[in-house]
mmCIF file of C-alpha atoms and ligand atoms in Angstrom:
data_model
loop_
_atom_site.group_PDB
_atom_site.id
_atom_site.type_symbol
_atom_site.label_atom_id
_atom_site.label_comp_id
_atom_site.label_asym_id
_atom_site.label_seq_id
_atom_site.Cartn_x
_atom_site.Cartn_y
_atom_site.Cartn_z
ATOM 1 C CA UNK O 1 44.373 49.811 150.309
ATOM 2 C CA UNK O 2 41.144 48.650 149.208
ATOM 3 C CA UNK O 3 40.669 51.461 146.052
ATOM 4 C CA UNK O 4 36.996 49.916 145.509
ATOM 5 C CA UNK O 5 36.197 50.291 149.266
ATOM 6 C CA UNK O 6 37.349 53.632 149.458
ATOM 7 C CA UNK O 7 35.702 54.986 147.136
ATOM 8 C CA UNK O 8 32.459 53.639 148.000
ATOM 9 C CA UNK O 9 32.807 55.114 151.183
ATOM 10 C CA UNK O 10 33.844 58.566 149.806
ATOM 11 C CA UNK O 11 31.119 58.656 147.724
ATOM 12 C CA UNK O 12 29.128 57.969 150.377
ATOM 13 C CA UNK O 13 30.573 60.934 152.317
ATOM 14 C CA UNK O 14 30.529 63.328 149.343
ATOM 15 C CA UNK O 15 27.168 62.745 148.796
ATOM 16 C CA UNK O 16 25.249 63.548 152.351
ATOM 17 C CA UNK O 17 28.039 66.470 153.161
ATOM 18 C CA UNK O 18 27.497 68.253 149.579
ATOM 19 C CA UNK O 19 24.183 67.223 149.137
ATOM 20 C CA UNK O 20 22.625 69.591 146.364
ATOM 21 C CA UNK O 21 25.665 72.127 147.434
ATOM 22 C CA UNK O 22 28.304 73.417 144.772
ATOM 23 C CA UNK O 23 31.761 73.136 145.336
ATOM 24 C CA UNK O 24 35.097 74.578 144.011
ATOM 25 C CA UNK O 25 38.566 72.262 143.664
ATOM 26 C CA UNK O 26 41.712 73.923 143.260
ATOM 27 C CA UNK O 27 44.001 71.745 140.942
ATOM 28 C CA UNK O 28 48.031 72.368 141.221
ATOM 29 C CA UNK O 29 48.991 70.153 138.513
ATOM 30 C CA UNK O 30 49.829 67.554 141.479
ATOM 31 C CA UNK O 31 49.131 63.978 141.977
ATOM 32 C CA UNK O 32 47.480 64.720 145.205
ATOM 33 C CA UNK O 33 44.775 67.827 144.122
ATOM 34 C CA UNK O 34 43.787 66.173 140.615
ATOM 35 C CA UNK O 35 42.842 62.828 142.686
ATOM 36 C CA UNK O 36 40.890 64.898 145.024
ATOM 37 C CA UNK O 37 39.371 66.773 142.102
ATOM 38 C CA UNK O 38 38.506 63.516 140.362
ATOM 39 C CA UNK O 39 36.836 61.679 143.411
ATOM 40 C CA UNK O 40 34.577 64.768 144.048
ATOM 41 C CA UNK O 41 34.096 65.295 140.649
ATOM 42 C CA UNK O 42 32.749 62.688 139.704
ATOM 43 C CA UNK O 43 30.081 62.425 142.664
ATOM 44 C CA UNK O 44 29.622 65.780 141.836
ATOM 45 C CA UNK O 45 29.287 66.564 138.048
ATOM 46 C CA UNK O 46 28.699 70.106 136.953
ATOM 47 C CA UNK O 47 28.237 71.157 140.569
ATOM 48 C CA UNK O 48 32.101 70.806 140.907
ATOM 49 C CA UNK O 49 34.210 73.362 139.306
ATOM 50 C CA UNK O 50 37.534 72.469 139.216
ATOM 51 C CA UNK O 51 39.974 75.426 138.509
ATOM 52 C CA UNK O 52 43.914 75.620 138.557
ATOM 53 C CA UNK O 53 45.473 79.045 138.493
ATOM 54 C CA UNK O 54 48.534 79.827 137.102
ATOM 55 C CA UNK O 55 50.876 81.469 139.704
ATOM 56 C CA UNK O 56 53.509 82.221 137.265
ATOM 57 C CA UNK O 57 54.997 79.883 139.740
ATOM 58 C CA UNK O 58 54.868 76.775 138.101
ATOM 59 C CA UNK O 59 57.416 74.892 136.016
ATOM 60 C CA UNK O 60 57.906 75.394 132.496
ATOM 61 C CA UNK O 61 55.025 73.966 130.448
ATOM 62 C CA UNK O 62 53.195 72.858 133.228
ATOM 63 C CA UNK O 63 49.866 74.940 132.529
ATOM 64 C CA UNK O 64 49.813 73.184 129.202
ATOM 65 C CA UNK O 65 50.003 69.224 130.650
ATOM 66 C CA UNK O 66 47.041 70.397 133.065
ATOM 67 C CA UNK O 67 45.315 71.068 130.495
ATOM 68 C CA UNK O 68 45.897 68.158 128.726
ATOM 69 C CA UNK O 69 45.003 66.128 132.030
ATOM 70 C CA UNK O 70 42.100 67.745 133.164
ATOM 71 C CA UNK O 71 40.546 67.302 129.536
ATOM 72 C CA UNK O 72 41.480 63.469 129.453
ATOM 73 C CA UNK O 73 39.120 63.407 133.072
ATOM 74 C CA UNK O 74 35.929 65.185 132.254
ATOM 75 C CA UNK O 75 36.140 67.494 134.731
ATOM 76 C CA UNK O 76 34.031 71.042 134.164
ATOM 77 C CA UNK O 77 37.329 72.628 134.484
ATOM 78 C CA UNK O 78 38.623 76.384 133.850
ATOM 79 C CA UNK O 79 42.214 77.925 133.880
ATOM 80 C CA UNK O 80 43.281 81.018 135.711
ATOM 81 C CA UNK O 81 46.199 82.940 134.708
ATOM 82 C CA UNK O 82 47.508 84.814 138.025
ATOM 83 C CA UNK O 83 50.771 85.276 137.313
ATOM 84 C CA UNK O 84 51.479 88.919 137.250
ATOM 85 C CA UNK O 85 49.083 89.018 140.730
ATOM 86 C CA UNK O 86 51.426 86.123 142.266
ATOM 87 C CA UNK O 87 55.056 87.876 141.288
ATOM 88 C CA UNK O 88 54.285 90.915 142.471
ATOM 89 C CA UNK O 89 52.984 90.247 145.783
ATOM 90 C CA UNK O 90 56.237 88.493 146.444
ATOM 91 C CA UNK O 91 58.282 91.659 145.726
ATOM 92 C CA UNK O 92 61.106 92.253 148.053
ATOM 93 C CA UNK O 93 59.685 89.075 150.317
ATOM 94 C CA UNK O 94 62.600 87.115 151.751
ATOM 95 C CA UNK O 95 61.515 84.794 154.783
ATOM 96 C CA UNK O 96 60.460 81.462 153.692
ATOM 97 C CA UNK O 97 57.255 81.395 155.992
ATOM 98 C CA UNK O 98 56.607 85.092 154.765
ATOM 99 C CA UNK O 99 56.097 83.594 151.436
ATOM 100 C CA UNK O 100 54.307 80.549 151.947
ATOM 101 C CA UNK O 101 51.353 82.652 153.850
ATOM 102 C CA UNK O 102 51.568 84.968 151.131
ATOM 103 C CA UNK O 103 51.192 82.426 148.144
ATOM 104 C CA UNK O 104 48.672 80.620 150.466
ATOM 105 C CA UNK O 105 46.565 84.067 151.070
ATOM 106 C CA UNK O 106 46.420 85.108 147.113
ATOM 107 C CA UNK O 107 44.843 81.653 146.504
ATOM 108 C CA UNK O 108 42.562 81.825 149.029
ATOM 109 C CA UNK O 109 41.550 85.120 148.300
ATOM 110 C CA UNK O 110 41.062 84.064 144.193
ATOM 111 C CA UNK O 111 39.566 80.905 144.941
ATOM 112 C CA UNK O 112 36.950 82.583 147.082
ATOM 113 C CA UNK O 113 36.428 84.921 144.449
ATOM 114 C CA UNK O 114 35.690 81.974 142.028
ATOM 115 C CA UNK O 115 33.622 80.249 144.354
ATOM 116 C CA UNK O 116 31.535 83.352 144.429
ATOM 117 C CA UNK O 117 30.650 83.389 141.530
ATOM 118 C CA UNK O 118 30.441 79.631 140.997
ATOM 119 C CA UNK O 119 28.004 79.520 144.246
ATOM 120 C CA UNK O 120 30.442 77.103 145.809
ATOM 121 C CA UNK O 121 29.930 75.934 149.666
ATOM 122 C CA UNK O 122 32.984 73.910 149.593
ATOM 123 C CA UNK O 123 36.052 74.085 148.587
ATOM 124 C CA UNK O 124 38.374 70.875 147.935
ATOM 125 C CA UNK O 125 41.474 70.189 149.071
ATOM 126 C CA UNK O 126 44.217 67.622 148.067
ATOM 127 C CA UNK O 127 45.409 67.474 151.576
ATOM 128 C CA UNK O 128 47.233 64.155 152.604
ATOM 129 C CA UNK O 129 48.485 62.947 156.054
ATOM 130 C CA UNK O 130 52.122 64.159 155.946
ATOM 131 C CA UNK O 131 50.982 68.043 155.271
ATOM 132 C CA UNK O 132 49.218 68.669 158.383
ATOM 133 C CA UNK O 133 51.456 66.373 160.279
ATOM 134 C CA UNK O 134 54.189 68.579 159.361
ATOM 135 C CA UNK O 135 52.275 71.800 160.013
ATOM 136 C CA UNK O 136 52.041 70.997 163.347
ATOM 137 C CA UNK O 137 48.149 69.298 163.182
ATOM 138 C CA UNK O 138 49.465 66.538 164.674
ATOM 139 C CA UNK O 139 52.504 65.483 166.637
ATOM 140 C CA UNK O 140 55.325 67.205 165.321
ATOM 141 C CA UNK O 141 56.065 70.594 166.253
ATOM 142 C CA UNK O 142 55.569 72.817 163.269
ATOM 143 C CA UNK O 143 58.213 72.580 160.530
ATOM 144 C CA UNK O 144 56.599 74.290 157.633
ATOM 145 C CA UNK O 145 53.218 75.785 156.933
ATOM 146 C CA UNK O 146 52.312 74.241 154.217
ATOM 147 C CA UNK O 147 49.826 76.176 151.965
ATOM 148 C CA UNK O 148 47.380 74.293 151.786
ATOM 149 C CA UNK O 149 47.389 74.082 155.847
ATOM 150 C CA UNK O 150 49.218 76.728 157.756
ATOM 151 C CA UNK O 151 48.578 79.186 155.908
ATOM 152 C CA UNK O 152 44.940 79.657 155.666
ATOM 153 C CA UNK O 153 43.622 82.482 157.183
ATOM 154 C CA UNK O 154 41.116 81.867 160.161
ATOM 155 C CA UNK O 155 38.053 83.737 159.129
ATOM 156 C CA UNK O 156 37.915 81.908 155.751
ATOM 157 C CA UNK O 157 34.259 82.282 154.568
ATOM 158 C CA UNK O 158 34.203 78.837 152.573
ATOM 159 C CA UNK O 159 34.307 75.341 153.782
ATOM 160 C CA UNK O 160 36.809 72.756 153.254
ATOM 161 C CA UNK O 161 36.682 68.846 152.445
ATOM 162 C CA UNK O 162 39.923 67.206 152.471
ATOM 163 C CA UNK O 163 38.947 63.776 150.957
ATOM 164 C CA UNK O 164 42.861 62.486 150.686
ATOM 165 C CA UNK O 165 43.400 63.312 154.189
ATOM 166 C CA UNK O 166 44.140 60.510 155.752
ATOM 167 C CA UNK O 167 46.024 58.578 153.220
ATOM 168 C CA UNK O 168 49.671 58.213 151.962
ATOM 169 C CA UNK O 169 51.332 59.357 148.863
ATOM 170 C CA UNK O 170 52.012 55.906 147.935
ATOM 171 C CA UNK O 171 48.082 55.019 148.840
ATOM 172 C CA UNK O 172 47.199 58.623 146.446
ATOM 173 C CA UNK O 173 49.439 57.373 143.346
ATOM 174 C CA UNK O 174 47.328 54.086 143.843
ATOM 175 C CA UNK O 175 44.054 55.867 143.165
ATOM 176 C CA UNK O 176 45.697 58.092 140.543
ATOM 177 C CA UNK O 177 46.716 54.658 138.364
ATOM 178 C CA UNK O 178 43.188 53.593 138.542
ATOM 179 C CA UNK O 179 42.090 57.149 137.336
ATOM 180 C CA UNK O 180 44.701 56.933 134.780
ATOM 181 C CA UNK O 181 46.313 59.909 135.839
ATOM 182 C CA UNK O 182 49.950 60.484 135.748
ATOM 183 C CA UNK O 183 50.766 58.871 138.878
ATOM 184 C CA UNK O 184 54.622 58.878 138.470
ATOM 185 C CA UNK O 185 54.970 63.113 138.295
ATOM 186 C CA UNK O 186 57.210 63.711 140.831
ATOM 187 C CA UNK O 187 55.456 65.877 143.614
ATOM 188 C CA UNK O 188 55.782 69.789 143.725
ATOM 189 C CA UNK O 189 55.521 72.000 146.568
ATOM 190 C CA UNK O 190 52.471 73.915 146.485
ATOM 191 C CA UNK O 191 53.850 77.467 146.736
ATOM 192 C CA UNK O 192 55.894 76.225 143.278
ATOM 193 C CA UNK O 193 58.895 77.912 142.632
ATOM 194 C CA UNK O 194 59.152 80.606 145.052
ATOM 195 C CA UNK O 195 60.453 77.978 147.858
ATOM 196 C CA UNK O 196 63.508 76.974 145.310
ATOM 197 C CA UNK O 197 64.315 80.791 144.948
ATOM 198 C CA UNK O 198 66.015 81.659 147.952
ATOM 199 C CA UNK O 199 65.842 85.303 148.799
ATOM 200 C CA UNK O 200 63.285 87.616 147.215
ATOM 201 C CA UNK O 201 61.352 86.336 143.957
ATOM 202 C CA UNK O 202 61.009 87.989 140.483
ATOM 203 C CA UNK O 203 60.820 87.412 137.051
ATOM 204 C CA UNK O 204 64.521 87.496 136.066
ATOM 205 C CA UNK O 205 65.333 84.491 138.551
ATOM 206 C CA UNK O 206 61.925 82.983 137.467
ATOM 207 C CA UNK O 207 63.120 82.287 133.930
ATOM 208 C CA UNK O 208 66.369 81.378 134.915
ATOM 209 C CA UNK O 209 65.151 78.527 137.420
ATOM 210 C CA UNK O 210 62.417 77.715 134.951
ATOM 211 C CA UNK O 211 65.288 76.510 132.357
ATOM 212 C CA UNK O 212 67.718 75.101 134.574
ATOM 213 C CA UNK O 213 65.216 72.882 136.093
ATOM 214 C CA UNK O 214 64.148 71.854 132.202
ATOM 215 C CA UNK O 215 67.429 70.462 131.838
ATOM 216 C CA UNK O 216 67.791 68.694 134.810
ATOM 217 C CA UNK O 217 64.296 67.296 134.613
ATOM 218 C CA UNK O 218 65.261 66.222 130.288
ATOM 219 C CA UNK O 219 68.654 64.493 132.113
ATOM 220 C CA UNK O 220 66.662 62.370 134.919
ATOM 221 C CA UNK O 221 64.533 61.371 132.021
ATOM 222 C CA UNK O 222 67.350 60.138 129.408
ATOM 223 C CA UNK O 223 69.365 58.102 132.051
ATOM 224 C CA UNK O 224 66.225 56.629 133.057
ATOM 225 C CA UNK O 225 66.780 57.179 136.470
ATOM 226 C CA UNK O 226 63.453 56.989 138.775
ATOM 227 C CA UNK O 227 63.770 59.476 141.646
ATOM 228 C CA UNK O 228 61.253 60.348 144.215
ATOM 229 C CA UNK O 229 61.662 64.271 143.643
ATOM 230 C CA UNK O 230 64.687 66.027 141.937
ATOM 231 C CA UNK O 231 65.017 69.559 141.503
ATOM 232 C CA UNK O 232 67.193 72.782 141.080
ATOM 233 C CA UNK O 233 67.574 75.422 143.890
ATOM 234 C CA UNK O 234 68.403 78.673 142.898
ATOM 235 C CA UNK O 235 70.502 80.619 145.580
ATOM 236 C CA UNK O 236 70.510 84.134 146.494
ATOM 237 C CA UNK O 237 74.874 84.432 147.202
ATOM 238 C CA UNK O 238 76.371 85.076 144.546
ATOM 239 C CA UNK O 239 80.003 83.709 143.350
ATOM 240 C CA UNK O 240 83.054 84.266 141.342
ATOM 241 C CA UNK O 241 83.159 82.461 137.973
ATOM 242 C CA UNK O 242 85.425 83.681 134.822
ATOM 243 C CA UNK O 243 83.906 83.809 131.340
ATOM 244 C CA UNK O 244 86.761 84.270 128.492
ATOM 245 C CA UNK O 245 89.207 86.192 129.961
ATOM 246 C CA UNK O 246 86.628 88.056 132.523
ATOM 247 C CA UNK O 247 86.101 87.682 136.149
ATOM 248 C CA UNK O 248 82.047 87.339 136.645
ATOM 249 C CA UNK O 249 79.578 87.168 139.469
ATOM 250 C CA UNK O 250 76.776 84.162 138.499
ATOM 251 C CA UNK O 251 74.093 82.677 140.774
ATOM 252 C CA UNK O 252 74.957 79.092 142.043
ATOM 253 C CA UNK O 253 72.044 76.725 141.842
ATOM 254 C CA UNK O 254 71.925 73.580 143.890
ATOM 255 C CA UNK O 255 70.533 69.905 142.246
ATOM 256 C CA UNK O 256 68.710 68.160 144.687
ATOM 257 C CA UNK O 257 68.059 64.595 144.384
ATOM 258 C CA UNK O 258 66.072 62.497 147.115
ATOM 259 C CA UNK O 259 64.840 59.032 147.106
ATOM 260 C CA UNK O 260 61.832 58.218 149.343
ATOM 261 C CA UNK O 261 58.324 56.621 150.557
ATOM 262 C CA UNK O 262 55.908 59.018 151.625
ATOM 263 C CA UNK O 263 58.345 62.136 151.775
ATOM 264 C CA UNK O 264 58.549 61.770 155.988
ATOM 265 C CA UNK O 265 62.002 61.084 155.619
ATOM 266 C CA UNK O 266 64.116 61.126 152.686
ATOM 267 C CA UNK O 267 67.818 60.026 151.298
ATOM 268 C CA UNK O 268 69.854 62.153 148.585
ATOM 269 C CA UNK O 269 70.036 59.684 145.691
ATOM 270 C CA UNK O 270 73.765 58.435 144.881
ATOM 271 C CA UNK O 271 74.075 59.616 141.855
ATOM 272 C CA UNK O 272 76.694 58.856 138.824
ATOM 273 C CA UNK O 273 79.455 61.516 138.306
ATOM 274 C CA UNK O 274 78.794 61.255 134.752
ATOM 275 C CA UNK O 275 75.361 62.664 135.000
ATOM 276 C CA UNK O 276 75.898 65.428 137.494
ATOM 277 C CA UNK O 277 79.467 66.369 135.479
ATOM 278 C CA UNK O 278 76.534 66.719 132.331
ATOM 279 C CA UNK O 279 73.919 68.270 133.687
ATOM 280 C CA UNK O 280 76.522 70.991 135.354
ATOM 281 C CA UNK O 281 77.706 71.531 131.933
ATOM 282 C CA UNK O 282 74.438 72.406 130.206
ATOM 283 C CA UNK O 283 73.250 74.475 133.132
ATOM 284 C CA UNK O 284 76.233 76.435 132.859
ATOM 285 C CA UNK O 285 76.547 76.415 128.753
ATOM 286 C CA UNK O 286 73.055 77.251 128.425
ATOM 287 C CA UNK O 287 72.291 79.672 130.804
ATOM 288 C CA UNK O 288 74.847 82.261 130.993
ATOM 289 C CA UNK O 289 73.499 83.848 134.635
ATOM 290 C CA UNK O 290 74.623 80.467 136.206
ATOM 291 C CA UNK O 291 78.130 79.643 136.801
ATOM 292 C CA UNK O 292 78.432 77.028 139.734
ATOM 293 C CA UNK O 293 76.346 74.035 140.503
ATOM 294 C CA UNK O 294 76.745 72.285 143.558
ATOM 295 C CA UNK O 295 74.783 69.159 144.302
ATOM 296 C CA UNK O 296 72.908 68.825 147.548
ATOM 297 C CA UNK O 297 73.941 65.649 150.064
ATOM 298 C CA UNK O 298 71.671 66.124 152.584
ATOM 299 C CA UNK O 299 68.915 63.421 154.373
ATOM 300 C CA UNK O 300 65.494 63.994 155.527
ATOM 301 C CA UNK O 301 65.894 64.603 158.463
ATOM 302 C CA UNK O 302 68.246 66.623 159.611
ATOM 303 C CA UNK O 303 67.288 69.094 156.069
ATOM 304 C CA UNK O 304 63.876 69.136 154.410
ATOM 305 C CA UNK O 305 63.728 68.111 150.854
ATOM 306 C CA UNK O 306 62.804 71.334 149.394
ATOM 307 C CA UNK O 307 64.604 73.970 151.042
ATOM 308 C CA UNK O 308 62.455 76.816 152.237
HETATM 309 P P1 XMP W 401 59.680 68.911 152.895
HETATM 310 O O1 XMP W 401 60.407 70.021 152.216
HETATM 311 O O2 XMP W 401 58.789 69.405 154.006
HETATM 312 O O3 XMP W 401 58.712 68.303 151.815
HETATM 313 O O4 XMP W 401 60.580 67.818 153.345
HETATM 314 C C1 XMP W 401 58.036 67.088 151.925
HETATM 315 C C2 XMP W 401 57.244 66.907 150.646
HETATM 316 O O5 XMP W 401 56.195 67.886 150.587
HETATM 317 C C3 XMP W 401 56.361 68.727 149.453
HETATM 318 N N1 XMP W 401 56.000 70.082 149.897
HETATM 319 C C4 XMP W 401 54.799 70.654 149.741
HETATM 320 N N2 XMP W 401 53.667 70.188 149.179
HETATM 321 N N3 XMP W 401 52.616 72.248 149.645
HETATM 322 C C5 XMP W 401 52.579 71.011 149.127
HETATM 323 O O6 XMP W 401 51.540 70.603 148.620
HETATM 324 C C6 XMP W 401 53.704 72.782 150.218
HETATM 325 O O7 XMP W 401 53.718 73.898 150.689
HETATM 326 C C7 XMP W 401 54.864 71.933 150.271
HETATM 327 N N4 XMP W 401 56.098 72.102 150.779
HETATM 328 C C8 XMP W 401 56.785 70.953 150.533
HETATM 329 C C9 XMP W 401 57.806 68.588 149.045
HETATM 330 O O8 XMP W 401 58.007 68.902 147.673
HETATM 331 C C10 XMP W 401 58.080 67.134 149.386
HETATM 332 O O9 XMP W 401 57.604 66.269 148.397
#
């Protein structure tokens, strides 16, 4: 891709659609929204709020490297915490889709809220070709609805521009090394945790999935190893599992690990018994709720990577 093209042509596109018009960008914490954010932005200025609400949903410490981020781009940004709003409209929601329209609808219905107040005509969206392939904008039938596509509702008041949407991850990490952002954070699902909690989400499995996936993230990191995505999936059976001399029942949590392109397709990474033998260990040392790991050694297709 030609980054100085592109650009010149999105400016050119940002400027006669939002000419003299506010807009609003909603920033996950992703590669894909903070490039968005950044293009806009800086056609844009002041007239571009970007904000990035905290869902409660996110992984541990992530509000904080936002933060950090946003501050290193000049962006007039603001941070929204959500939390106790997101967790409790997920209460005793099980079906995957259930919760992605949820998660999807409690954004929407904040970041309208925002761009109220802001004024905001538009709001920005760090939509990219494989999301509204997969959510059935294309070819493929629908597989997920994506938040940031399926589940919108249809009488949304504000407008969206999708300035990524025709381009590739590997095209959007690209413009994110010529922004200097972090272009090697591994991607994350828009509706955060609550698709790696299988069964109803609350705060109890919350923390619980928030450490374990700490540890596996600190492990990737010390044997260097350079995934596409890897994550921990809590599940909702629980199992047998003995602690001194007493019979217990723990959650299991599944590792996933998946090498890849553009996240179309997808292969579990063949990883060392060494490192999954460790990282089982701490899991189950440190957190006492867990006492099985199991690791995940499925393609994309026939499974998804995440797996709700
Ligand atoms: P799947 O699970 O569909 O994921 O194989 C493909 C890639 O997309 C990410 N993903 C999402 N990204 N909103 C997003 O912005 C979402 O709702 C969402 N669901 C999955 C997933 O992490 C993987 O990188």
């Amino acid at each position: 891709m030609n980054i100085v093209f592109f650009l010149d042509e999105k400016k050119r596109e940002i400027e006669k659609l939002l000419n003299g018009k506010k807009a609003i960008a909603a920033v996950s914490g992703g590669v894909d929204s903070t490039v968005a954010a950044k293009i806009v932005g800086d056609v844009l200025g002041e007239r571009l709020l970007v904000i990035y609400i905290d869902t409660g949903l996110m992984r541990l410490d992530e509000t904080k490297n936002v933060e950090g981020i946003l501050k290193k781009l000049n962006l007039n940004f603001k941070i929204l915490d959500a939390s106790e709003e997101f967790i409790s409209s997920l209460n005793n929601v099980i079906d995957p889709e259930q919760k992605r329209k949820i998660i999807g609808h409690k954004f929407i219905e904040i970041l309208e809220r925002e761009a109220f107040s802001f004024g905001a005509e538009y709001l920005i969206q760090g939509t990219i070709a494989p999301d509204w392939i997969e959510s059935g904008g294309g070819l493929r039938d629908k597989i997920k609805s994506h938040h940031n596509v399926g589940g919108l509702p249809e009488n949304m008041k504000i407008k969206i521009y999708e300035p990524l949407r025709d381009l590739y991850k590997d095209e959007v990490r690209e413009l994110a090394q010529h922004f200097g952002i972090p272009h090697d954070r591994q991607p994350f699902p828009g509706p955060g945790l609550a698709v790696r909690i299988i069964g109803e989400v609350n705060k109890e499995k919350l923390t619980i999935l928030k450490k374990a996936t700490k540890i596996l993230e600190d492990k990737v990191l010390n044997y260097k190893m350079k995934p596409w995505q890897y994550f921990v999936v809590l599940l909702n059976d629980r199992s047998t599992g003995v602690h001194g001399d007493q019979r217990v029942y723990g959650y299991t949590v599944a590792i996933r690990i998946v090498e890849s392109i553009d996240g179309m397709t997808a292969n579990f990474m063949k990883v060392d018994w060494e490192f999954l033998d460790e990282v089982s260990r701490e899991i189950t040392n440190k957190i006492p709720e867990i006492n099985r790991v199991v690791y995940d050694i499925t393609d994309k297709p026939p499974a998804t990577i995440e797996w709700e």
